[in-house]
Tab-separated table of C-alpha atoms and ligand atoms in Angstrom:
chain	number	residue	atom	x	y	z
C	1	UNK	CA	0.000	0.000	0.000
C	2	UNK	CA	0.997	3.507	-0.658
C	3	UNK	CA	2.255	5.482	2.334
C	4	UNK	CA	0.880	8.584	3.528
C	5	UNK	CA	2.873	11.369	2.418
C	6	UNK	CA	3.625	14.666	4.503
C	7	UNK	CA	4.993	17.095	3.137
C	8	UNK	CA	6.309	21.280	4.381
C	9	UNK	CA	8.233	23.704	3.095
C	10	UNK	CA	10.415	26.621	5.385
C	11	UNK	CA	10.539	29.790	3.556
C	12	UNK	CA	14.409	30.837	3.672
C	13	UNK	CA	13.857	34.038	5.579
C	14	UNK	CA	15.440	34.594	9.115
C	15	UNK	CA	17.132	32.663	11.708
C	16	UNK	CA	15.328	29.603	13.415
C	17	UNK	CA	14.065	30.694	16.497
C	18	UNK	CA	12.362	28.755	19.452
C	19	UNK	CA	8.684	29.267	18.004
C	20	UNK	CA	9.749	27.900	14.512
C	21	UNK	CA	11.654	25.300	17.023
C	22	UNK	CA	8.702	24.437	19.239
C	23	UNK	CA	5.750	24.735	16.265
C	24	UNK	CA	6.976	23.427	13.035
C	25	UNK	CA	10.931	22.202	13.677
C	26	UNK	CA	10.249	19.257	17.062
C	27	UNK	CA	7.413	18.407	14.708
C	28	UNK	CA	8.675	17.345	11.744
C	29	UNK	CA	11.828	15.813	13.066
C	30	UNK	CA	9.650	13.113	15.036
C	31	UNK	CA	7.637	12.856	11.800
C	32	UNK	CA	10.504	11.979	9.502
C	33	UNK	CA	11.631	9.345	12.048
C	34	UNK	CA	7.660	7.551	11.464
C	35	UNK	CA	8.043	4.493	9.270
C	36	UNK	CA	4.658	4.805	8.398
C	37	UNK	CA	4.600	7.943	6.608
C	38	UNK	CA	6.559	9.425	3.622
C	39	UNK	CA	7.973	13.019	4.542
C	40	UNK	CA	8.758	15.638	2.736
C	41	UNK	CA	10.588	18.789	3.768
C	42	UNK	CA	11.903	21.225	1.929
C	43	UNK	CA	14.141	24.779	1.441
C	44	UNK	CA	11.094	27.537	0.335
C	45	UNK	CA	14.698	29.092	-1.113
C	46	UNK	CA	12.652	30.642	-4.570
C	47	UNK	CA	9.106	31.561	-2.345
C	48	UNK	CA	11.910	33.800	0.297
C	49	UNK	CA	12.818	35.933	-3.003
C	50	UNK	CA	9.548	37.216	-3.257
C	51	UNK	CA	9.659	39.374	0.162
C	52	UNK	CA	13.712	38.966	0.341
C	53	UNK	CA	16.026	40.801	-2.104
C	54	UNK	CA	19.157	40.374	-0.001
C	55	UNK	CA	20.977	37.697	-1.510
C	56	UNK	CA	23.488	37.110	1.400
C	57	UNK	CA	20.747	36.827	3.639
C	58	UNK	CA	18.877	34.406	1.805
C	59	UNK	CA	22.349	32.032	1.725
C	60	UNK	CA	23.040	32.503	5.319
C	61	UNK	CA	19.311	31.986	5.714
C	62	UNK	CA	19.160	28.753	3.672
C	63	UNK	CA	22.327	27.272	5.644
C	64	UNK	CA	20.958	28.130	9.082
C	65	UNK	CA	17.926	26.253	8.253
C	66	UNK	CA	19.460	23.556	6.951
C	67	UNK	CA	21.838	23.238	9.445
C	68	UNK	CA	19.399	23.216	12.189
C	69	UNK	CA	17.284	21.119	10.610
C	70	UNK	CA	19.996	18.286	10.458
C	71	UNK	CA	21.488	19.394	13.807
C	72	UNK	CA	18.335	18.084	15.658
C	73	UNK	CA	18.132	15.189	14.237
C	74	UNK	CA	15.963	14.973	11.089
C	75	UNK	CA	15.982	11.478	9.782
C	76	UNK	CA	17.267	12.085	6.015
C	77	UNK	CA	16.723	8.164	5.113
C	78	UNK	CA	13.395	7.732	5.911
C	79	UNK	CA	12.374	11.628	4.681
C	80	UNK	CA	13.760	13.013	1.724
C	81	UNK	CA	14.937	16.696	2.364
C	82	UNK	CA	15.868	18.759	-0.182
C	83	UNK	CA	15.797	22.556	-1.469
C	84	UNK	CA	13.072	23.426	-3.625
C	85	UNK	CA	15.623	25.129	-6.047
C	86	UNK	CA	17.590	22.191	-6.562
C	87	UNK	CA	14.198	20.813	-8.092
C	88	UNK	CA	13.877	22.570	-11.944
C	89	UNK	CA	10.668	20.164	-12.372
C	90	UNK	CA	9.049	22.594	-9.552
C	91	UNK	CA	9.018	25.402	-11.585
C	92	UNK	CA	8.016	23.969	-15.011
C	93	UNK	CA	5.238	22.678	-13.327
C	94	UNK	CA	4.690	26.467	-11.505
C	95	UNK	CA	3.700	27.324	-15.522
C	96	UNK	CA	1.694	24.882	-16.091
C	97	UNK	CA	-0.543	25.265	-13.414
C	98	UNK	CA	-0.272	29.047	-14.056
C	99	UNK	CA	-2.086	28.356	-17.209
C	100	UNK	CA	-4.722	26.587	-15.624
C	101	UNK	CA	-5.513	28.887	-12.537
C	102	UNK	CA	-7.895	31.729	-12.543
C	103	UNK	CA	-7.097	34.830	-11.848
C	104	UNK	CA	-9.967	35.440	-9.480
C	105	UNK	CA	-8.300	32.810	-7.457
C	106	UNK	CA	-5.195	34.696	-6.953
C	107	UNK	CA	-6.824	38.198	-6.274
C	108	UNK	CA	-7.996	36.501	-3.075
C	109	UNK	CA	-5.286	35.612	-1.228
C	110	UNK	CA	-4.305	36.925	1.451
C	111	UNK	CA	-0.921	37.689	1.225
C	112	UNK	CA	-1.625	39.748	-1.895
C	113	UNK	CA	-4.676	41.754	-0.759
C	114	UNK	CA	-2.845	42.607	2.799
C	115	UNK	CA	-0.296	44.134	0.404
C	116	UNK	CA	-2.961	46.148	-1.645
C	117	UNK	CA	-4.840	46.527	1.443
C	118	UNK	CA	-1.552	48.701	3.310
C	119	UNK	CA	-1.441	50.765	0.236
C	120	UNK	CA	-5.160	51.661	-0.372
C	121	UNK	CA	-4.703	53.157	3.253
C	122	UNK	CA	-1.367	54.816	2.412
C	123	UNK	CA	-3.016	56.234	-0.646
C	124	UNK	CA	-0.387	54.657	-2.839
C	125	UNK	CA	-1.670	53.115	-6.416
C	126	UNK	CA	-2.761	49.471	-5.317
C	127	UNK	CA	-0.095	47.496	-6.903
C	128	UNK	CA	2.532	49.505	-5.556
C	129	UNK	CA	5.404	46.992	-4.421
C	130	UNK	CA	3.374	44.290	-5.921
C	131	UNK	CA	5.589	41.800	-8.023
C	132	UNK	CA	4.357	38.778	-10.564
C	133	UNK	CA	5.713	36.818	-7.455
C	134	UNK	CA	3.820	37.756	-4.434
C	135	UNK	CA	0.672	37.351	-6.855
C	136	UNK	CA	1.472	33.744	-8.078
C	137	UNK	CA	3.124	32.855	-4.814
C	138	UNK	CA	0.382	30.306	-3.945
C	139	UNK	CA	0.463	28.779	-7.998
C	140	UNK	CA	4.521	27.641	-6.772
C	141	UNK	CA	2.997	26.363	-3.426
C	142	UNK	CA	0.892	24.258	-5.375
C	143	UNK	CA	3.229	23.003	-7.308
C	144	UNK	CA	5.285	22.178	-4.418
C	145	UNK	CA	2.410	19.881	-2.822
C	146	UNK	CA	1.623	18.669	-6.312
C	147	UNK	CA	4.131	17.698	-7.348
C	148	UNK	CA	4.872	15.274	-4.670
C	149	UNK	CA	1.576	14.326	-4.643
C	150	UNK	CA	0.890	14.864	-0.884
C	151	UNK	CA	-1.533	13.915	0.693
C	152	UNK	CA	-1.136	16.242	4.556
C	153	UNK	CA	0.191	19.709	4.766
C	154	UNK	CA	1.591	20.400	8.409
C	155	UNK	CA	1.157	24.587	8.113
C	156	UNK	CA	0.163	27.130	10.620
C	157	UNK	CA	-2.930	28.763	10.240
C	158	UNK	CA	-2.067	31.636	8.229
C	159	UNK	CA	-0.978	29.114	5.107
C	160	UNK	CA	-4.470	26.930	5.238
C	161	UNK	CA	-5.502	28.796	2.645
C	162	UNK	CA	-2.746	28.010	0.784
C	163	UNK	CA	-2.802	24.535	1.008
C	164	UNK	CA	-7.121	24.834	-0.231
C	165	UNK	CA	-6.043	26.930	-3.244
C	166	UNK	CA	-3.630	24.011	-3.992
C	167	UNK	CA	-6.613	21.730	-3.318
C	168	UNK	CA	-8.743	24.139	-5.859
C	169	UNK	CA	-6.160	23.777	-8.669
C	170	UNK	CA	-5.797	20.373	-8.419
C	171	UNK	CA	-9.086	19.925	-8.849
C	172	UNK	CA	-9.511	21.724	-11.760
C	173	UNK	CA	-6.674	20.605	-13.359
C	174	UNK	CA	-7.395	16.697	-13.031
C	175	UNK	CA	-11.256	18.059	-14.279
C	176	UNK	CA	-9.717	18.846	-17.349
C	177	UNK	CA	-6.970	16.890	-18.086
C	178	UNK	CA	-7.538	13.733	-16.146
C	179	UNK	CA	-6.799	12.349	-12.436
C	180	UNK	CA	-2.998	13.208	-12.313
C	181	UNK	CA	-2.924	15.058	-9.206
C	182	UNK	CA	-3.766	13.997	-5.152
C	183	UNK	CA	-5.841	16.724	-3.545
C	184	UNK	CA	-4.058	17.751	-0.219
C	185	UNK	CA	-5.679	19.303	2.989
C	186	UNK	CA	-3.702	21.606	5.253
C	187	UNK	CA	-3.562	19.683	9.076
C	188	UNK	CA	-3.191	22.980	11.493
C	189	UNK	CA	-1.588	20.805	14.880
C	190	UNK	CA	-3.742	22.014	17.204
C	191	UNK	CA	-1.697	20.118	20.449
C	192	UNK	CA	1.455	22.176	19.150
C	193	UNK	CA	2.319	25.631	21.015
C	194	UNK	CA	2.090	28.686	19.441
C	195	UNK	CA	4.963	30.446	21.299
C	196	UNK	CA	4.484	33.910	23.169
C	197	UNK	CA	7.228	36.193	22.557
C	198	UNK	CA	9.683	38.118	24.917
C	199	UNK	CA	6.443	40.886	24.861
C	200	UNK	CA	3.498	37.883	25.199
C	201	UNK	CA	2.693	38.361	21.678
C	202	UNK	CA	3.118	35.383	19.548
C	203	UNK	CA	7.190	34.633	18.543
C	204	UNK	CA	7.557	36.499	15.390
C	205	UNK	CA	10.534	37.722	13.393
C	206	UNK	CA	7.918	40.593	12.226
C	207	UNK	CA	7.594	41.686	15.930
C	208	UNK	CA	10.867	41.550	16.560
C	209	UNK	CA	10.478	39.546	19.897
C	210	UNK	CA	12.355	36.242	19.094
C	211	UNK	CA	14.245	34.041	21.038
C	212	UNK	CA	17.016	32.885	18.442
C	213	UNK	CA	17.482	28.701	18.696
C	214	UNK	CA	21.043	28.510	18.440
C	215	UNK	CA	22.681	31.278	20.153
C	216	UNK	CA	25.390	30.749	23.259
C	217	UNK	CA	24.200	29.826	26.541
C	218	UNK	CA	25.328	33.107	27.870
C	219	UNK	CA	22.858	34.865	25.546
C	220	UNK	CA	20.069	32.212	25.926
C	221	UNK	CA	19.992	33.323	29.306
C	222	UNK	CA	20.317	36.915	28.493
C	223	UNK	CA	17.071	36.343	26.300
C	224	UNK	CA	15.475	34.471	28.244
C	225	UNK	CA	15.945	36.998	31.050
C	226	UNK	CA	14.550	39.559	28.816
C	227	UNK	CA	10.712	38.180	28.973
C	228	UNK	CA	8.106	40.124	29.873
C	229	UNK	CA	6.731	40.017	33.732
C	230	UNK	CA	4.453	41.662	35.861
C	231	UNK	CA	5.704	43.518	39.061
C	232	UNK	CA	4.751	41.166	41.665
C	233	UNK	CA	7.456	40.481	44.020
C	234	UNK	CA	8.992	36.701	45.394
C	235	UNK	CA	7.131	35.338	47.789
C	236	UNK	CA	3.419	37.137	46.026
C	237	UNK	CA	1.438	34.235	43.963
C	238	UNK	CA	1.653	34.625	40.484
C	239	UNK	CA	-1.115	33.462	37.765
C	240	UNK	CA	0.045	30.933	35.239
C	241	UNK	CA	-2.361	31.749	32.642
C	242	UNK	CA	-0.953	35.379	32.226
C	243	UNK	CA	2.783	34.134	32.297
C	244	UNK	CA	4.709	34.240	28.865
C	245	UNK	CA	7.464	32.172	31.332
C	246	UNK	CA	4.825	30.109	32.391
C	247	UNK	CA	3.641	29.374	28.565
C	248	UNK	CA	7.607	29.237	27.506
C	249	UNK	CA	8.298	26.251	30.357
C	250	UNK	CA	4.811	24.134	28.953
C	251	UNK	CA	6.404	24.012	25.566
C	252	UNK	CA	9.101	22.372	27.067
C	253	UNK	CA	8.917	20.744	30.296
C	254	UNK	CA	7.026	16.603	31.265
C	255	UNK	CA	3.649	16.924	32.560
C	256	UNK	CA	5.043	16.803	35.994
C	257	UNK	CA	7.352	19.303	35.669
C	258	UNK	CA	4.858	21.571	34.261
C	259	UNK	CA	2.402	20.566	37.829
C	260	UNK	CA	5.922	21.350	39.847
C	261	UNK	CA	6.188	24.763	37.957
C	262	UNK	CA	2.148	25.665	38.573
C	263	UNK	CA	2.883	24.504	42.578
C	264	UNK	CA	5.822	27.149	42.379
C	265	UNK	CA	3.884	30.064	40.666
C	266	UNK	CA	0.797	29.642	43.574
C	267	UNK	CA	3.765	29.495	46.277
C	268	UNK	CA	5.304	33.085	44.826
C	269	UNK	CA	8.453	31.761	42.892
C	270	UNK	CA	10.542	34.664	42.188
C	271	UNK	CA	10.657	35.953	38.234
C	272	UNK	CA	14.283	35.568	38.540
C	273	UNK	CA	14.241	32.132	40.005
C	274	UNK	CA	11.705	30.739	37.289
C	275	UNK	CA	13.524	32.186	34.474
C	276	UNK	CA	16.946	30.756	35.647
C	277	UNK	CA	14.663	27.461	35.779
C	278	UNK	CA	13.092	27.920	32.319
C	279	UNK	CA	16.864	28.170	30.788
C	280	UNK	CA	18.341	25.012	32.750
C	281	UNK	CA	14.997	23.407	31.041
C	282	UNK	CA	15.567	24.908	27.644
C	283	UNK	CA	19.084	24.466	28.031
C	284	UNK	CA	18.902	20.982	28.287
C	285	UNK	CA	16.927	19.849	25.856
C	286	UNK	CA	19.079	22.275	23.296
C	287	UNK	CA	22.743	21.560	24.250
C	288	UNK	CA	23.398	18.797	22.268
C	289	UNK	CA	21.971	19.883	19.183
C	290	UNK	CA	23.700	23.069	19.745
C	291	UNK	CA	26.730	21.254	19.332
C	292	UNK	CA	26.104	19.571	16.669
C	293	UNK	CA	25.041	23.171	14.777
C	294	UNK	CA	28.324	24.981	15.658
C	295	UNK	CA	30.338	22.196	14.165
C	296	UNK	CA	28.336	21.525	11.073
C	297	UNK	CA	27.899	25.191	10.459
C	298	UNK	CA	31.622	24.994	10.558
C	299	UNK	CA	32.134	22.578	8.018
C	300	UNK	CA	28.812	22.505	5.519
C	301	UNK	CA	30.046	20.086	3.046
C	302	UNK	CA	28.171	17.610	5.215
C	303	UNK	CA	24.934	20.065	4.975
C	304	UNK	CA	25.166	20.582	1.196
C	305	UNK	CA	25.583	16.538	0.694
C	306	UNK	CA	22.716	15.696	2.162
C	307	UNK	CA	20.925	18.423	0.672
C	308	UNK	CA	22.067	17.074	-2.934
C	309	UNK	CA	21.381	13.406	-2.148
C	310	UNK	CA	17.373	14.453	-1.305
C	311	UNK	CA	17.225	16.681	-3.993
C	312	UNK	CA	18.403	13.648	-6.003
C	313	UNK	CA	15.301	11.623	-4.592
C	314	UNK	CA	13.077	14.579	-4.970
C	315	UNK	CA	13.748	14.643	-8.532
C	316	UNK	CA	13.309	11.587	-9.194
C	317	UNK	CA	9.718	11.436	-8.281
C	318	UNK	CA	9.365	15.023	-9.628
C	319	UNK	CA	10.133	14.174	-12.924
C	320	UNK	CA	8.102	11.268	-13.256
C	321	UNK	CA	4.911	13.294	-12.392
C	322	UNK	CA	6.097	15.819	-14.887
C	323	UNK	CA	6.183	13.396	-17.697
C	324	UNK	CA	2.313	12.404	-16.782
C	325	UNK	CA	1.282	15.773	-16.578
C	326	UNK	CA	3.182	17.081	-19.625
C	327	UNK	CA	1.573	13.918	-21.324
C	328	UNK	CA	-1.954	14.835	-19.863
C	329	UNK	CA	-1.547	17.987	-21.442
C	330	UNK	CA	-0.592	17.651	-24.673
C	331	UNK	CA	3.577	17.932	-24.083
C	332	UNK	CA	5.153	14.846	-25.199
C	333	UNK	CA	7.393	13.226	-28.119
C	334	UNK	CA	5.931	12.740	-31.770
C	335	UNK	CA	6.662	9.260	-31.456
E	1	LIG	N1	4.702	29.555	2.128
E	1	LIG	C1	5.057	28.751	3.253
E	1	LIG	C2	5.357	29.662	4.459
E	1	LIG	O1	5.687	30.811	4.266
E	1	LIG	C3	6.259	27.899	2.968
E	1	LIG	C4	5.947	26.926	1.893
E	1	LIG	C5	6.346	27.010	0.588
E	1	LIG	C6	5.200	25.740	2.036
E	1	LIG	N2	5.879	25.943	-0.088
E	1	LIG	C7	5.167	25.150	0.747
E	1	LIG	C8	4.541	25.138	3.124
E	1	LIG	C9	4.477	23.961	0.539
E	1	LIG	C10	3.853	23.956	2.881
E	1	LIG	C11	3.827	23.362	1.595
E	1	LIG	O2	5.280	29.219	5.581
């Protein structure tokens, strides 16, 4: 029987922090050590050009991510991992679904309306800013999912509708030309934390309130130290439910340890004793990998091989889907 196949993609933008860590990165490393499911995770190195023009950003971007990726532990044998750029087959197939997407579809996502939304209020012309790329960016998602024929999307809310448009293409495509394509669905994990922040909002590079994955202990701590508390004093019971340390510690902490923490909040643990806590916690769990970063960052001949050999496998499989659909659609040899 065929296995199920998972598949995400990690837009090359930023340094992993420990939202990215804690919602999408813990994640997918268990799931590409599951026998009984085909993963696939990939380098979004051609969707972080749309927003991104900095090019060494981008490469120190793409080699973070990878690193980390590999650093924790991601299971390369039983998931193929690979960057999306290393896969030509992605983009032919980005034209051919072009050709078979309406327009209408595009003009309602969200990414692109937000866009023409901020300049409608700045009084700017509405496609100010607005490249070929940001509009099609969800035609070279779909091509992404397609073309692997996936069948579950792990993606945080804000890319569900995405993942449907994908759905909506697919359909339409194997409408016309045939049943070529699987129709995904986005799967939002609903037990996975959605960070706080050092100011309680969620972790976001856009707020600028990250705690970066891989930095030195010293500054993990320095971060970490940086949260944002109320004003009650050691020894005054504090409320979990309000505490961005509190919600920090859950992400990472046993069951019991998170009880021991809530018995230490209603007995007045001090903000700087819980913190120091919360990084011996985080600390822990991170060390190893940490390691393992620092040296691979070091040397990334061993990051870059393993990115080749997936993008080997990915191509494989991406190519023959691109015969069938070239076939379906009237692309093939005379003879
Ligand atoms: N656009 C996604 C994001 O910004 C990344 C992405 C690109 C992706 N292609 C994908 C996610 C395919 C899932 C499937 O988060």
């Amino acid at each position: 029987m065929e296995k199920h196949r998972v598949l995400t993609g990690i837009t090359t933008t930023g340094t992993p922090h420990l939202g990215n860590y804690v919602g999408a990165i813990r994640p997918s490393v268990r799931a590409s050590r599951d026998k009984d499911i085909e993963s696939f995770f990939f380098l979004a190195d051609y969707h972080a050009i749309i927003k991104a023009t900095d090019p060494e950003k981008i490469r120190q971007s793409s080699k973070e991510i990878a690193t980390t990726w590999l650093a924790l532990g991601l299971d390369t044998d039983n998931s193929v991992f690979y960057r999306q750029s290393d896969i030509p087959e992605i983009l032919e197939l980005t034209w051919i679904l072009t050709c078979n997407t309406a327009k209408g579809l595009m003009n309602r996502a969200h990414a692109y309306k937000a866009s023409v939304q901020a300049n409608q209020e700045a009084n700017e012309d509405p496609d100010f800013g607005v490249t070929m790329g940001l509009f099609s960016y969800p035609v070279l998602m779909a091509a992404d999912i397609l073309m692997f024929r996936a069948h579950d999307i792990p993606v945080g809310r804000d890319q569900i509708q995405h993942v449907e448009m994908a759905r909506d293409i697919a359909q339409r495509f194997n409408h016309h030309f045939g049943e070529v394509f699987t129709l995904p669905s986005a799967v939002v994990d609903d037990n996975v934390a959605i960070l706080q922040g050092l100011d309680g909002r969620k972790m976001s590079k856009s707020y600028n309130n990250t705690i970066p994955l891989f930095e030195t202990e010293k500054k993990l701590r320095k971060s970490l130290n940086k949260i944002k508390t109320n004003l009650l004093e050691p020894g005054d019971p504090k409320d979990v439910d309000d505490s961005t340390v509190f919600q920090i510690w859950e992400a990472f902490a046993t069951p019991a340890q998170v009880d021991d923490m809530r018995e230490k909040f209603a007995a007045g643990i001090g903000w700087g004793d819980a913190k120091k806590e919360l990084f011996e916690l985080i600390n822990a769990e991170l060390a190893p990998a940490r390691e393992r970063y620092n040296q691979l960052m070091a040397e990334p001949e061993f990051v870059e091989d393993e990115l080749r050999k997936g993008g080997e496998r990915a191509r494989a499989t991406a190519s023959e889907l691109l015969d069938k659909v070239r076939h379906a659609i009237g692309i093939s040899p005379l003879t």
